Structure formats: structure tokens, C-alpha cells
Tab-separated table of C-alpha atoms and ligand atoms in Angstrom:
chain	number	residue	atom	x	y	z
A	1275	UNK	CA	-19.980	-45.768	10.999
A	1276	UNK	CA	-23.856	-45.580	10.851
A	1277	UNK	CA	-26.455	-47.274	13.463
A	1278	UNK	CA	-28.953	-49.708	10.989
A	1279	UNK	CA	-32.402	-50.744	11.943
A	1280	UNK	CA	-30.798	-53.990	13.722
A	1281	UNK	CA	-28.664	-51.941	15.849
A	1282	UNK	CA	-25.373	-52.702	14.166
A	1283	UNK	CA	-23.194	-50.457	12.187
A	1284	UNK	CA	-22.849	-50.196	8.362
A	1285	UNK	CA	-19.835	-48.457	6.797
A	1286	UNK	CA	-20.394	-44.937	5.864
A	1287	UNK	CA	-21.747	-44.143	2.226
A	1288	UNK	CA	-20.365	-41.438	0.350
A	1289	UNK	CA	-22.524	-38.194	-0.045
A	1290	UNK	CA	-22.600	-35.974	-2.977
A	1291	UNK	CA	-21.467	-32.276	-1.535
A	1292	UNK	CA	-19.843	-30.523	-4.572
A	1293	UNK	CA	-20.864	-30.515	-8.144
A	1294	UNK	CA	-19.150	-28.653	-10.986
A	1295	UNK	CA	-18.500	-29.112	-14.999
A	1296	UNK	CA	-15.882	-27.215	-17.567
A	1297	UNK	CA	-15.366	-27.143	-20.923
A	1298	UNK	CA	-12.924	-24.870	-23.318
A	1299	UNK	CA	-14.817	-22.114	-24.797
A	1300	UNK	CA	-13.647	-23.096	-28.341
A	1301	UNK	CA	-16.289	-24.284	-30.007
A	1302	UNK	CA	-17.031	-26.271	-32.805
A	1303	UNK	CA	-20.328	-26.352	-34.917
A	1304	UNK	CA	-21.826	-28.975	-37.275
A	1305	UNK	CA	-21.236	-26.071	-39.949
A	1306	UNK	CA	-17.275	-25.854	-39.164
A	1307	UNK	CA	-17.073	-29.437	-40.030
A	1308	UNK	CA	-18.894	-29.538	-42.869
A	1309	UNK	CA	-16.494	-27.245	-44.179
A	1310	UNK	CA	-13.764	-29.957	-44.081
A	1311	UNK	CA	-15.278	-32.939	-43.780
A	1312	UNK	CA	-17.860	-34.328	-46.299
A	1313	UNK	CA	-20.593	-34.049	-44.109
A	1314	UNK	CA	-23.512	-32.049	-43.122
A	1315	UNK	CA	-25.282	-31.165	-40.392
A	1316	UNK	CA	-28.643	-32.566	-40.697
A	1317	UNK	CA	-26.617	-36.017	-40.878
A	1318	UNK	CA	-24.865	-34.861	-38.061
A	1319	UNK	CA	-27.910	-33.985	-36.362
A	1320	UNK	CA	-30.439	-36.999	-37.176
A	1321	UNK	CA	-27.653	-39.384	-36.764
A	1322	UNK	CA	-26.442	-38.604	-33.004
A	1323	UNK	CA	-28.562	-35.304	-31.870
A	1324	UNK	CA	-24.976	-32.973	-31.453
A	1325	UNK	CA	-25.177	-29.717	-32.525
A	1326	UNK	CA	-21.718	-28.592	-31.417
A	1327	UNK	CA	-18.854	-29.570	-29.299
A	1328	UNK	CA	-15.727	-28.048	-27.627
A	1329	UNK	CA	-12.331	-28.414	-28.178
A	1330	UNK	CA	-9.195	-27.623	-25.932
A	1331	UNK	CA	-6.623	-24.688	-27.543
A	1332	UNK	CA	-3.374	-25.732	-28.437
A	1333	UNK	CA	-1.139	-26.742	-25.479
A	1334	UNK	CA	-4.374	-27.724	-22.942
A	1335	UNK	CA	-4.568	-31.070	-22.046
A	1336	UNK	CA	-7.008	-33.257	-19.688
A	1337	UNK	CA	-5.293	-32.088	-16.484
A	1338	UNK	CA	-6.123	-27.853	-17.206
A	1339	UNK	CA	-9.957	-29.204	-18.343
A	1340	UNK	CA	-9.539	-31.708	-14.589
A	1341	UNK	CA	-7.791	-28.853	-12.637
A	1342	UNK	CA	-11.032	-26.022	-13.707
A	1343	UNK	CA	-13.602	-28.245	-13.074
A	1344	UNK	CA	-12.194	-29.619	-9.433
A	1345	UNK	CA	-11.607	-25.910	-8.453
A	1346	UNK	CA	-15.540	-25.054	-9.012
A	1347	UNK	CA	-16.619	-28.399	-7.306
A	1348	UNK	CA	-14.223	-27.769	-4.035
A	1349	UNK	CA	-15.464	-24.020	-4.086
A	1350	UNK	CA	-18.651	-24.289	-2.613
A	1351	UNK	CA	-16.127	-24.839	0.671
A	1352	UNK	CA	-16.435	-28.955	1.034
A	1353	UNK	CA	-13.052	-29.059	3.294
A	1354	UNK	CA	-10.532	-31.357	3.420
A	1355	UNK	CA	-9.811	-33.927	0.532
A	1356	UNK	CA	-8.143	-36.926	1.127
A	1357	UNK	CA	-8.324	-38.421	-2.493
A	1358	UNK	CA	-8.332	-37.178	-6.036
A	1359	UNK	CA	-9.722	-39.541	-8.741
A	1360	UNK	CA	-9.545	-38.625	-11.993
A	1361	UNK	CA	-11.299	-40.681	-14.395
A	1362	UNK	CA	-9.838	-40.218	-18.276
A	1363	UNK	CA	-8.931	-41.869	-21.473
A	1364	UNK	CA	-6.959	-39.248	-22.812
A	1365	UNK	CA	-4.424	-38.872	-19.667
A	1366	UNK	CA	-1.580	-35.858	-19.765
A	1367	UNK	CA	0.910	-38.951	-20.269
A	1368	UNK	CA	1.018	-42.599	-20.144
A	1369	UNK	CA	3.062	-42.244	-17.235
A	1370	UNK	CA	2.502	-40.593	-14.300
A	1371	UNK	CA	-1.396	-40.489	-13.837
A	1372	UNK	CA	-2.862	-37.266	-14.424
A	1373	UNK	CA	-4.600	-37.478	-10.549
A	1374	UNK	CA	-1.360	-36.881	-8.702
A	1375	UNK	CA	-0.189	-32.877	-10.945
A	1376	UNK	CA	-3.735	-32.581	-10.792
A	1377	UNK	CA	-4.211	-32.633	-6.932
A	1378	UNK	CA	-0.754	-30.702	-6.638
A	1379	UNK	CA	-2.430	-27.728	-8.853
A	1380	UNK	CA	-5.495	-27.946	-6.460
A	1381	UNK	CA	-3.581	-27.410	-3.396
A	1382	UNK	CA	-3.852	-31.160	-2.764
A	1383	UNK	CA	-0.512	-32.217	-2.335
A	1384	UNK	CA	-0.307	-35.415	0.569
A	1385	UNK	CA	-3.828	-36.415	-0.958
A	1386	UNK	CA	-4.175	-40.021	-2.467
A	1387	UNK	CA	-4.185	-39.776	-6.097
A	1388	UNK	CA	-4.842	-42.005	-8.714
A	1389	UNK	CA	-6.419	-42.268	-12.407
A	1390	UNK	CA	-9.310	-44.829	-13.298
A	1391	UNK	CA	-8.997	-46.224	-17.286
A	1392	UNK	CA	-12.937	-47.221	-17.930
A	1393	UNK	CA	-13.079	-45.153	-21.041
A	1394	UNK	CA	-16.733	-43.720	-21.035
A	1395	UNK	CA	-18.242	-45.519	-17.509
A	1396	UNK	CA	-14.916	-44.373	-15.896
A	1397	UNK	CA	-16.947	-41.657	-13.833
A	1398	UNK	CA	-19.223	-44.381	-12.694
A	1399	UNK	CA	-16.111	-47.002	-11.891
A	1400	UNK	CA	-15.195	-43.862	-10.133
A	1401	UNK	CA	-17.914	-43.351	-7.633
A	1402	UNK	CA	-18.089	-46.997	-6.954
A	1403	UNK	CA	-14.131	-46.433	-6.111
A	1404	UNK	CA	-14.757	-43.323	-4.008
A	1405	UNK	CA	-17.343	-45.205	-2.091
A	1406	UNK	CA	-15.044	-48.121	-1.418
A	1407	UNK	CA	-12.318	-45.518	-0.687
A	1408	UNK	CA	-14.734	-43.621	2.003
A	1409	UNK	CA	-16.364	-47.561	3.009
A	1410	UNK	CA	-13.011	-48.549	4.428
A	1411	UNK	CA	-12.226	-45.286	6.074
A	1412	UNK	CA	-9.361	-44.524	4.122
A	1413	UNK	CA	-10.925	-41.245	2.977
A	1414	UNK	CA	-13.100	-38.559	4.464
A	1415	UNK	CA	-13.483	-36.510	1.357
A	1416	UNK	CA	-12.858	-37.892	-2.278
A	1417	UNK	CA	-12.584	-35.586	-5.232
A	1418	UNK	CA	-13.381	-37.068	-8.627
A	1419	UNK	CA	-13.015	-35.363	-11.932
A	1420	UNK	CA	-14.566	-37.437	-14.892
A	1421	UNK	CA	-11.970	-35.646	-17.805
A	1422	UNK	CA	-11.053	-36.005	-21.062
A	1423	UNK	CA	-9.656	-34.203	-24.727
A	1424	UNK	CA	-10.525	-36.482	-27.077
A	1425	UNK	CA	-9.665	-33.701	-29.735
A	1426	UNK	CA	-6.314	-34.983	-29.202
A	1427	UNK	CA	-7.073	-38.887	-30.215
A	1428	UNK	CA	-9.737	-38.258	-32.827
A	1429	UNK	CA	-8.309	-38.260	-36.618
A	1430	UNK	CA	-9.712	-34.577	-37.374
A	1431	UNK	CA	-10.411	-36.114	-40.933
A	1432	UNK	CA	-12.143	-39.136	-39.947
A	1433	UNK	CA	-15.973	-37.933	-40.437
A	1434	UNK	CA	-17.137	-40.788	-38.412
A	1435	UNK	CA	-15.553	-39.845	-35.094
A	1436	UNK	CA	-14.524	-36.120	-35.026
A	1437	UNK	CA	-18.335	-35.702	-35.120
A	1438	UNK	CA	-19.360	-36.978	-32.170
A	1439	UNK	CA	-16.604	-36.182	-29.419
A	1440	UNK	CA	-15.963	-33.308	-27.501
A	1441	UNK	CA	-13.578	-31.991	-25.027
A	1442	UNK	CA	-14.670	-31.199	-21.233
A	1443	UNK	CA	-14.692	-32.243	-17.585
A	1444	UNK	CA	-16.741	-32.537	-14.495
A	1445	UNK	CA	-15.917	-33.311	-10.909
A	1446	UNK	CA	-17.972	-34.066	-7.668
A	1447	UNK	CA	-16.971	-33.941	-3.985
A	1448	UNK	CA	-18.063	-36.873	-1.858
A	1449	UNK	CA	-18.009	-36.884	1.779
A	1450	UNK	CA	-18.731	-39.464	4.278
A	1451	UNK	CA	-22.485	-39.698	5.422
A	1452	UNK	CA	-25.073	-42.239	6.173
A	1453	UNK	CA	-26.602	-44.407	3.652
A	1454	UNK	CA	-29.745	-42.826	3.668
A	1455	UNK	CA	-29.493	-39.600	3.348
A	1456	UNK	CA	-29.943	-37.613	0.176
A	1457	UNK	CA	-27.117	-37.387	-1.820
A	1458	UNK	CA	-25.786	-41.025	-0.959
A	1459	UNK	CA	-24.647	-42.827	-4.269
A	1460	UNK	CA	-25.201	-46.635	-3.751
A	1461	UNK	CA	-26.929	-50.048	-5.659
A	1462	UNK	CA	-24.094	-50.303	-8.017
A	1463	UNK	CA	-23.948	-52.285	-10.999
A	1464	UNK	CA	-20.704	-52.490	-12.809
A	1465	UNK	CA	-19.214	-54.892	-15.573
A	1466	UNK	CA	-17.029	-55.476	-18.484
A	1467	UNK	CA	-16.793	-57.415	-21.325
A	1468	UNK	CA	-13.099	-57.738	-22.928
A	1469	UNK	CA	-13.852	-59.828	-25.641
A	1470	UNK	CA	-15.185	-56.660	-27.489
A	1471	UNK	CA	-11.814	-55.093	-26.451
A	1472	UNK	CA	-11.472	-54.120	-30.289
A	1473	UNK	CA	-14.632	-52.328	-30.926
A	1474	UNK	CA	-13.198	-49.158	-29.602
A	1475	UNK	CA	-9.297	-48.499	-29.418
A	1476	UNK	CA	-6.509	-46.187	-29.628
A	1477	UNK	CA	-3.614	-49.020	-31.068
A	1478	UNK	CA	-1.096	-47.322	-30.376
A	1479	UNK	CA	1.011	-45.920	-27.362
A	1480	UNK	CA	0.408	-49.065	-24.920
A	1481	UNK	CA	2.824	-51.416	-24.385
A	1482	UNK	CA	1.395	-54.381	-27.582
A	1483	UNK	CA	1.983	-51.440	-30.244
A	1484	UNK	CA	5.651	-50.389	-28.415
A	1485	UNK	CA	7.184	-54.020	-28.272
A	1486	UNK	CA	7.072	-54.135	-32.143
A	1487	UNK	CA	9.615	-52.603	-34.378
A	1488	UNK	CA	9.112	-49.676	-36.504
A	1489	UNK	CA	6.541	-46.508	-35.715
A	1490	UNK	CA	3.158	-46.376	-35.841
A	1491	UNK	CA	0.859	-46.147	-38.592
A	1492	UNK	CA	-1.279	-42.777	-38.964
A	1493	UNK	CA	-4.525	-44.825	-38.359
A	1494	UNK	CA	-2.874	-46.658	-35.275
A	1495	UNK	CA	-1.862	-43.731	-33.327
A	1496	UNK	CA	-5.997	-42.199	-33.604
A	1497	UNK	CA	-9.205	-43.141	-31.976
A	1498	UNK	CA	-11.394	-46.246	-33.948
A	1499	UNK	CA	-14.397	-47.216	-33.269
A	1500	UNK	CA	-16.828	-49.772	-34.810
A	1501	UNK	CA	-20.152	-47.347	-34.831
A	1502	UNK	CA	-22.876	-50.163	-35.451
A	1503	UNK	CA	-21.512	-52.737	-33.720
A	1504	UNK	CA	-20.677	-50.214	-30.225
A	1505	UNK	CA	-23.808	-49.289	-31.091
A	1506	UNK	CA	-26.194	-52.199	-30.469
A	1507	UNK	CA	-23.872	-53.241	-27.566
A	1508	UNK	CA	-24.138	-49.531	-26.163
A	1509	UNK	CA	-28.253	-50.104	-25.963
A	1510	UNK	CA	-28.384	-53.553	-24.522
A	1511	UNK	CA	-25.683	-53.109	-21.746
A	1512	UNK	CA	-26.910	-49.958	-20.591
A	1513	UNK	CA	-30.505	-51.076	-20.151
A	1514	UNK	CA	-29.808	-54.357	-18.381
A	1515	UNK	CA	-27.230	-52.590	-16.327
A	1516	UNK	CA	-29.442	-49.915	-15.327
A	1517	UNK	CA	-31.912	-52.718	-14.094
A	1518	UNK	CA	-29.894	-54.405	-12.485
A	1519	UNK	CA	-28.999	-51.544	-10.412
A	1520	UNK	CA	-32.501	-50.680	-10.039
A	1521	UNK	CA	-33.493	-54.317	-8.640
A	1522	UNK	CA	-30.540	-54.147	-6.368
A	1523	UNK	CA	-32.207	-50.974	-4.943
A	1524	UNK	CA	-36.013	-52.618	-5.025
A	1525	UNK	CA	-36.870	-49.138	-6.966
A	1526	UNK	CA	-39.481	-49.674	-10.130
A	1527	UNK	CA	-38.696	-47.616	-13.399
A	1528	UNK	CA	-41.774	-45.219	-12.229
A	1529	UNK	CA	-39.467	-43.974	-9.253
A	1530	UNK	CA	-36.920	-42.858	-11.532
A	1531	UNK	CA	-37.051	-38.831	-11.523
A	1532	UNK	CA	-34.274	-38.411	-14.006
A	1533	UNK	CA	-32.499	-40.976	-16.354
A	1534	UNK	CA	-29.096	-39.610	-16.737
A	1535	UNK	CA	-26.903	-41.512	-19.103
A	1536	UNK	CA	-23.242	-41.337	-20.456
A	1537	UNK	CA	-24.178	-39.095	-22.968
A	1538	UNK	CA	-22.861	-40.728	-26.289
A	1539	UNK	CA	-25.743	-39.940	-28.538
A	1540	UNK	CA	-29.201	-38.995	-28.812
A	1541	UNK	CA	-30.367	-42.161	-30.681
A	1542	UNK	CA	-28.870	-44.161	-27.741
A	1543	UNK	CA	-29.930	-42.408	-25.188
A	1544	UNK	CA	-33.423	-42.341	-26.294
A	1545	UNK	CA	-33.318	-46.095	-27.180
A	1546	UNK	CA	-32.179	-47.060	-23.916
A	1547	UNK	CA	-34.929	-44.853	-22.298
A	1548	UNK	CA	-37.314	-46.856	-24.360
A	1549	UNK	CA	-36.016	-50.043	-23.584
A	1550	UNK	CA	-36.314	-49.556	-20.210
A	1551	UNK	CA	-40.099	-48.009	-20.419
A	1552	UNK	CA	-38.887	-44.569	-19.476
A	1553	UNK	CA	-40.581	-41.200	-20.802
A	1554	UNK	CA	-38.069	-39.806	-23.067
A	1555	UNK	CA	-38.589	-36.287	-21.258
A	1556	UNK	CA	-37.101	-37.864	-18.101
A	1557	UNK	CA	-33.643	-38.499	-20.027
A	1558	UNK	CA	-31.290	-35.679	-18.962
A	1559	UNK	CA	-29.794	-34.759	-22.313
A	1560	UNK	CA	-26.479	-32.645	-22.799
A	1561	UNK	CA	-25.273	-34.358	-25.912
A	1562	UNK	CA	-26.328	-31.445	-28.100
A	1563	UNK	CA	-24.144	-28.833	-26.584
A	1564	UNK	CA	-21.234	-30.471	-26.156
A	1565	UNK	CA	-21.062	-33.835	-27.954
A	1566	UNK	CA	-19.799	-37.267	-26.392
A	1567	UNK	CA	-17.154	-35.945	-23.867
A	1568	UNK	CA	-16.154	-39.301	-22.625
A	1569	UNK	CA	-15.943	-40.030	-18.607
A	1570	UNK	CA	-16.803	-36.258	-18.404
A	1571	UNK	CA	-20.283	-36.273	-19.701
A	1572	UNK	CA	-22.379	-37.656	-16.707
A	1573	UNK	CA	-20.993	-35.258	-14.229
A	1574	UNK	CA	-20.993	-32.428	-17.068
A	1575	UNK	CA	-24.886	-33.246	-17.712
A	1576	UNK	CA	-25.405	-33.156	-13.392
A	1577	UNK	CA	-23.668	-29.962	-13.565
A	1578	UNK	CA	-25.863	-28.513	-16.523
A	1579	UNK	CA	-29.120	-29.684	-15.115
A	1580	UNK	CA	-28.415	-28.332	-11.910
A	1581	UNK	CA	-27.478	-24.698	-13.517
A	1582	UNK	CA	-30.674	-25.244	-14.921
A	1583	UNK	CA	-32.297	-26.083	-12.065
A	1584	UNK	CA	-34.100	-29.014	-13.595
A	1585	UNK	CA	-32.744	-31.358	-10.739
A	1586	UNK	CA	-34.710	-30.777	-7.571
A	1587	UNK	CA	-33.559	-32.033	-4.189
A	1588	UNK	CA	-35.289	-35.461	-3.428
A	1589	UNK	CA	-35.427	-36.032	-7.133
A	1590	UNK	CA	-34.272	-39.788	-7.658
A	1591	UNK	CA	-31.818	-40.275	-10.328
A	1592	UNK	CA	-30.278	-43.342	-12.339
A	1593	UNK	CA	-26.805	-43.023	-13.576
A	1594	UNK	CA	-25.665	-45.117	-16.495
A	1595	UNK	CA	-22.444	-45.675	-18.259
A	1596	UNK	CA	-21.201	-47.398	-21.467
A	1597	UNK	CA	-17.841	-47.603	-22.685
A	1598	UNK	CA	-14.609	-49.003	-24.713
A	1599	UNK	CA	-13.497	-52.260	-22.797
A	1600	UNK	CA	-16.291	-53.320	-23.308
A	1601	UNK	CA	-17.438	-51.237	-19.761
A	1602	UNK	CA	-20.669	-50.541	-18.487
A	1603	UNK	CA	-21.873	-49.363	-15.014
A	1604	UNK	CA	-25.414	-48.127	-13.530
A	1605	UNK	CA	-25.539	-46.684	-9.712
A	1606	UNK	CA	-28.582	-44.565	-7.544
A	1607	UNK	CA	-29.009	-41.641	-5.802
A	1608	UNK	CA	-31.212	-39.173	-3.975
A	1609	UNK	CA	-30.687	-35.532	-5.384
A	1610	UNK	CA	-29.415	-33.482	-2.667
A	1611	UNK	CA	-29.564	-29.715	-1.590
A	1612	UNK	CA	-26.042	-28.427	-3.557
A	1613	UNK	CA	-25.156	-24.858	-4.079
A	1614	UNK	CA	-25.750	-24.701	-7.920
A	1615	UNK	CA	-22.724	-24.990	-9.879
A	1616	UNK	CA	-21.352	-22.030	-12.031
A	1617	UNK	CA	-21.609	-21.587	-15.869
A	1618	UNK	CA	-19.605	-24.197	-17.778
A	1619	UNK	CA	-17.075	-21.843	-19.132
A	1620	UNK	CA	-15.883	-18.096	-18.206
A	1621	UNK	CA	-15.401	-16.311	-22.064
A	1622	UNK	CA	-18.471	-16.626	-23.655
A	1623	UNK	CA	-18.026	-19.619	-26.484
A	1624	UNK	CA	-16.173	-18.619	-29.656
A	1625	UNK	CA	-15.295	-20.528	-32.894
A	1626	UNK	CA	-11.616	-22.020	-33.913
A	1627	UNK	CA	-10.194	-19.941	-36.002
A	1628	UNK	CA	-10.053	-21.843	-39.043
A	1629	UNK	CA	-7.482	-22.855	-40.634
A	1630	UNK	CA	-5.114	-21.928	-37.765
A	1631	UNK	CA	-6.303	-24.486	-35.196
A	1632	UNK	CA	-4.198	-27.489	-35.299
A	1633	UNK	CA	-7.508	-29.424	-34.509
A	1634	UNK	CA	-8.266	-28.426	-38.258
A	1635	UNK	CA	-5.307	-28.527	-39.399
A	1636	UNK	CA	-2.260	-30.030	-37.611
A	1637	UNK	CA	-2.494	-33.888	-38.727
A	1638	UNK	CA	-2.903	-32.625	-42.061
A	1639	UNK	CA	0.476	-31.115	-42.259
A	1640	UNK	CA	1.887	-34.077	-40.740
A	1641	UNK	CA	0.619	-36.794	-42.722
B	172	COA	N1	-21.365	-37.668	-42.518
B	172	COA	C1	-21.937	-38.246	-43.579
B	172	COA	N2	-21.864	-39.573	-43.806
B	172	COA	C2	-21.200	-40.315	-42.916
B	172	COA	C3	-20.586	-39.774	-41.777
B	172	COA	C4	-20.685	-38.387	-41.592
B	172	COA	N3	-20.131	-37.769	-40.532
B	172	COA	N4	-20.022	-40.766	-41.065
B	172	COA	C5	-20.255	-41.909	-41.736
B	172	COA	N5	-20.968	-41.635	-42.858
B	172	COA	C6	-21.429	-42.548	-43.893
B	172	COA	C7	-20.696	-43.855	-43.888
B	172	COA	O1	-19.483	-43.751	-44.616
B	172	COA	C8	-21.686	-44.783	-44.565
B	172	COA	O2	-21.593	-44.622	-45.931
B	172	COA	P1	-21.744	-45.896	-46.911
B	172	COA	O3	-23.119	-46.433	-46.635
B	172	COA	O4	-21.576	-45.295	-48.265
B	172	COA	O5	-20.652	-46.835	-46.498
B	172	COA	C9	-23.015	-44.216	-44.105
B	172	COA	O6	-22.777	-42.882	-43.649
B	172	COA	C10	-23.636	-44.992	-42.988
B	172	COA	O7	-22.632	-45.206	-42.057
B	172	COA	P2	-22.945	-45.981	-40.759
B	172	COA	O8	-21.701	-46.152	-39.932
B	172	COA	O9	-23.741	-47.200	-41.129
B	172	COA	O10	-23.923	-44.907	-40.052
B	172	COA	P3	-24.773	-45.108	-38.792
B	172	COA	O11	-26.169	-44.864	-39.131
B	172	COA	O12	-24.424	-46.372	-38.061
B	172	COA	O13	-24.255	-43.901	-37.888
B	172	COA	C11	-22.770	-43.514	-36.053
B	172	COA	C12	-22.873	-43.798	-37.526
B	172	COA	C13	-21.288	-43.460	-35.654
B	172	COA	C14	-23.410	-42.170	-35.762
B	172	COA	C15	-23.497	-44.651	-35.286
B	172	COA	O14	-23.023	-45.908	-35.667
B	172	COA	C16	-23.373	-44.513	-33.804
B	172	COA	O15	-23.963	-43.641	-33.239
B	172	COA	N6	-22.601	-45.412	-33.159
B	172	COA	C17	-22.342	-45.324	-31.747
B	172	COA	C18	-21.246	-44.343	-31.545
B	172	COA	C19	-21.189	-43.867	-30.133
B	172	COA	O16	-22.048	-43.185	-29.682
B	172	COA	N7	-20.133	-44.273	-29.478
B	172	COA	C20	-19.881	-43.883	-28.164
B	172	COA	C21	-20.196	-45.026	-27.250
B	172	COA	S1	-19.361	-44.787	-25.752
């Protein structure tokens, strides 16, 4: 517990100690899609700002993309964990969570372990969760691992989604501390909206699609989304989340070091920035190299900023979400001093090999 001003004790805050992001060094370019898709990249590129994304090689799933990225953030020597929190859409299975094999494969066995289903804000939903987790005492150290493969839900020939998502994860360590020190996530705003539930789905797989008769259709068992619609609501929430959060905290958008949104797409990100009266050079921007990579893309942007060294410790950062559900979250921090975390990949990237890669090809043959 922490002393405050009026001599009582607040509950301790959790403290950003570990930082780390991984993604599969398959890659794949605007130009690879073209070349089975009709599309190009300059509508790739005015349309959502990605360049390229990457994509997991046969057989990897969320937990080997989760299980990389926790090793790196644990490696800078945080200690003891007491809870792994793995924030996905794409889990291993429907059942178990993907938190418990992937704390086992981290040496992490004994450790609480559980997944958070927020789609795209599920890293935020997940440091509001390790706080309350490390707020009640029930954990020293929480690990969380914002994952995902959408490669595995996207319909590789549906040109209006396999452009825009990527494969990756990032993970942070959070340790108890006091409130005020650097590092100290806190002024959380957090919300939902369910009667938008349809504007972004996988149909099939839950329980609804399994108590009917008869197998899925093609369509069903893939990713949809309604662009335009998710669109507009993607600006609006995120801007009145973020100030909300920002009120909470009494900060004014002028304190605000570094915007650093769920990176879904340029145009959105930029839009909100706007919105919210925010130079667009303050927007911490990874969407280009790696596309939208779900509840991994706010801890893999923290992780590439840091490389970069373009996050400097008593920076002040705002973190917004936006995601299927309809979910949207916003929270603060202080940047701390954090050993900078390692490159996002160990080969050096490399294209799919065309036509081999069942990302290119596997539905296809199925169909
Ligand atoms: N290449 C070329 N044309 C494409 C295309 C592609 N990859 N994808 C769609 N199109 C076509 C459409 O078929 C449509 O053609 P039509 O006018 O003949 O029907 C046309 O381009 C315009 O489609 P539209 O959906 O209106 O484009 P848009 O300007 O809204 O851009 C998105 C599409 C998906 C990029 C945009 O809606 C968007 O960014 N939405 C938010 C998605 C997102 O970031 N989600 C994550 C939130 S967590």
C-alpha cells in the first residue's frame, strides 16, 4: 500500500517494468496481394497507410507469437509473475484459454492465467485487469501479452480484410508500485457498446452457430467486418474515450507527449488525432509495417517506438483502443526508464513463398 497526501493508504498501481513485441518474419507486401487479389497498392496505401504485414507459417498459432513476445518482456529480469493475461481474438482453441499453455511454456506454471476477449481494446481491458489484479493484492507481477493471427480468420480472398490485418504480439510486465511514479498506468476509460455486436464478427465456432444443424457456411466460419460503418464508430469512440480518460486525469491535450492508438489504420488514426486537436506527428504510427494486428498492436507500437528510441522517459502518453463488441478503452501513463526492447523478429523478414503458403492458397483448395 502507498502513503497519500492525507496520510492514508491507496492500493498499489501497477508499474510498467518489461516491454517487448514479436511478429513472424513472413512477410507480406501490398505487391504479393495484388497478385491475387484485385487490388493494388496505392489503394492499399491511400486507403489505410499499410505497406506490409506478417503472417504466422503453417502450424504457428497465437500462443508461439504470445510465448516469443512474453520471453523478451520477462528477459530484462522482472522476477516473479504471479499472472499471465493474454489478450486475443484468435485463441489456440475455444477451449482452454491460450493464458494457461502459454504461462506453462514460460516457466509459469502455479501462475494465474486467464484470456481477455475485447477484440482490438483487449490490451487495454487488459491493463485495467492487471491493475485490478495488482489493486487487490492478488498479484505482485502480471504478465500480459496482447496476441493474435488473424491470418487464420481472414478469408485470404476477401480484398477488403486480408489487406489490413496482420499477425503479431506484444507483452508488458507490470509490477506493483506507487501511483505516482513513472511508469504507473491509471485514469482509465473503458466501454462497450453490444448493439453494434454485428459490425465485426467471426459467425461461426461460438456456441449460436453450433446449436444449429448442419456446418458452416464458407463466409460464416471467416472474419466480416462492416468497413464504413466500424469506421465512423472507430473515430468517434476513440476520441471521446480518450477524453474522457484525459479529464479523469485533469491532463489538457497539450500534455500529451505521444498519442498511441490501436493501430487499425492510418486514416483513423490521423482522424482521431484531429478530432482531438493533436499534431499528427505526436501519433505513434506502426500500422505501415505491420498492418492492424489486433490486441497486439498497442504494445507492438510501445515496443517499436522504444527500439527507436522515440519514447523518452517522462514522456506522457495516451493509450487508446477500438474494437469488435463494440469495445473501446483509453488509459495514461508516465514513460518510464525500460531497458529497450529487442528487434521484433530474429531472421531478417522474408516473403511467403507463393503459391505454397496455405495463407495464399489453402481456402482455395478447400472451397
Ligand atoms: N482494393 C480495391 N478496391 C477495394 C478493396 C481493395 N482491397 N476493398 C474494397 N474495395 C472496393 C469496394 O468493393 C468498393 O467498390 P464499389 O464502390 O464498386 O462497391 C470500393 O472499393 C469502396 O469500398 P469501401 O468499403 O467504400 O471503401 P472505403 O473507402 O470505406 O475503404 C476500408 C475500405 C475497409 C479501408 C475502410 O472502410 C476502413 O478503413 N474501415 C475501417 C476498418 C478498420 O480499420 N477496422 C479495424 C477497426 S478495429
Amino acid at each position: 500500500m502507498s502513503p497519500t497526501a492525507a496520510g492514508s493508504y491507496a492500493p498499489p498501481a501497477a508499474v510498467l517494468c518489461g516491454l517487448a513485441g514479436w511478429v513472424p518474419s513472413r512477410v507480406v507486401t501490398n505487391e504479393h496481394l495484388a497478385r491475387r487479389l484485385d487490388t493494388d497498392d496505392a489503394w492499399i496505401r491511400t486507403r489505410t497507410g499499410i505497406r506490409r504485414r506478417h503472417v504466422v507459417d503453417p502450424g504457428q498459432s497465437t500462443s508461439d507469437l504470445a510465448v516469443e513476445a512474453g520471453r523478451r518482456a520477462l528477459a530484462a529480469g522482472t522476477g516473479r509473475v504471479d499472472a499471465v493475461v493474454v489478450a486475443t481474438t484468435t485463441p489456440d482453441h475455444s477451449c482452454p484459454a491460450t493464458a494457461p499453455a502459454v504461462a506453462a511454456r514460460l516457466g509459469l506454471t502455479g501462475a494465474a492465467a486467464f484470456d481477455i476477449s475485447a477484440v482490438c481494446t483487449g490490451f487495454v481491458y487488459g491493463l485495467a485487469s492487471a491493475a485490478g489484479l495488482i489493486a487487490a493484492g492478488v498479484a505482485e507481477r502480471v504478465l500480459l501479452i496482447g496476441a493474435d493471427t488473424y491470418s487464420t480468420i481472414v478469408d485470404p480472398l476477401d480484398r477488403a480484410n486480408a489487406i489490413i490485418f496482420g499477425d503479431g504480439a506484444g507483452a508488458v510486465v507490470l509490477r506493483a508500485g506507487h501511483p505516482d511514479e513513472p511508469g504507473a498506468v491509471g485514469h482509465f476509460d473503458l466501454g462497450s457498446d453490444g448493439a453494434h455486436e454485428d459490425l465485426i464478427t467471426v459467425a461461426a465456432g461460438g456456441s449460436r452457430q453450433r446449436s444449429r444443424p448442419g456446418e458452416p457456411s464458407r463466409q460464416d466460419r471467416h472474419f466480416a467486418m462492416r468497413g464504413k460503418e466500424v469506421y465512423r464508430h472507430a473515430v468517434t469512440r476513440m476520441a471521446a474515450s480518450a477524453c474522457a480518460a484525459l479529464s479523469r486525469a485533469g491532463w489538457k491535450i497539450d500534455d500529451v507527449d505521444h498519442f498511441v492508438p490501436h493501430q487499425a489504420n492510418l486514416r483513423i488514426l490521423h482522424s482521431v488525432a484531429d478530432d482531438l486537436g493533436l499534431p499528427r506527428a505526436r501519433c505513434v504510427t506502426h500500422v505501415e509495417s505491420v498492418g492492424n494486428t489486433g490486441a497486439a498492436s498497442i504494445p507492438l507500437a510501445l515496443a517499436d517506438a522504444a527500439a527507436r528510441q522515440a519514447l523518452r522517459p517522462g514522456d506522457r502518453l495516451l493509450l487508446t483502443a477500438f474494437g469488435g463488441g463494440l469495445t473501446w478503452g483509453s488509459c495514461l501513463l508516465t514513460w518510464p526508464t525500460l531497458p529497450a526492447p529487442a528487434r521484433l523478429y530474429d531472421q531478417p523478414p522474408h516473403p511467403y513463398d507463393e503459391p505454397a503458403h496455405p495463407y495464399d492458397q489453402g481456402e482455395r483448395t478447400t472451397s
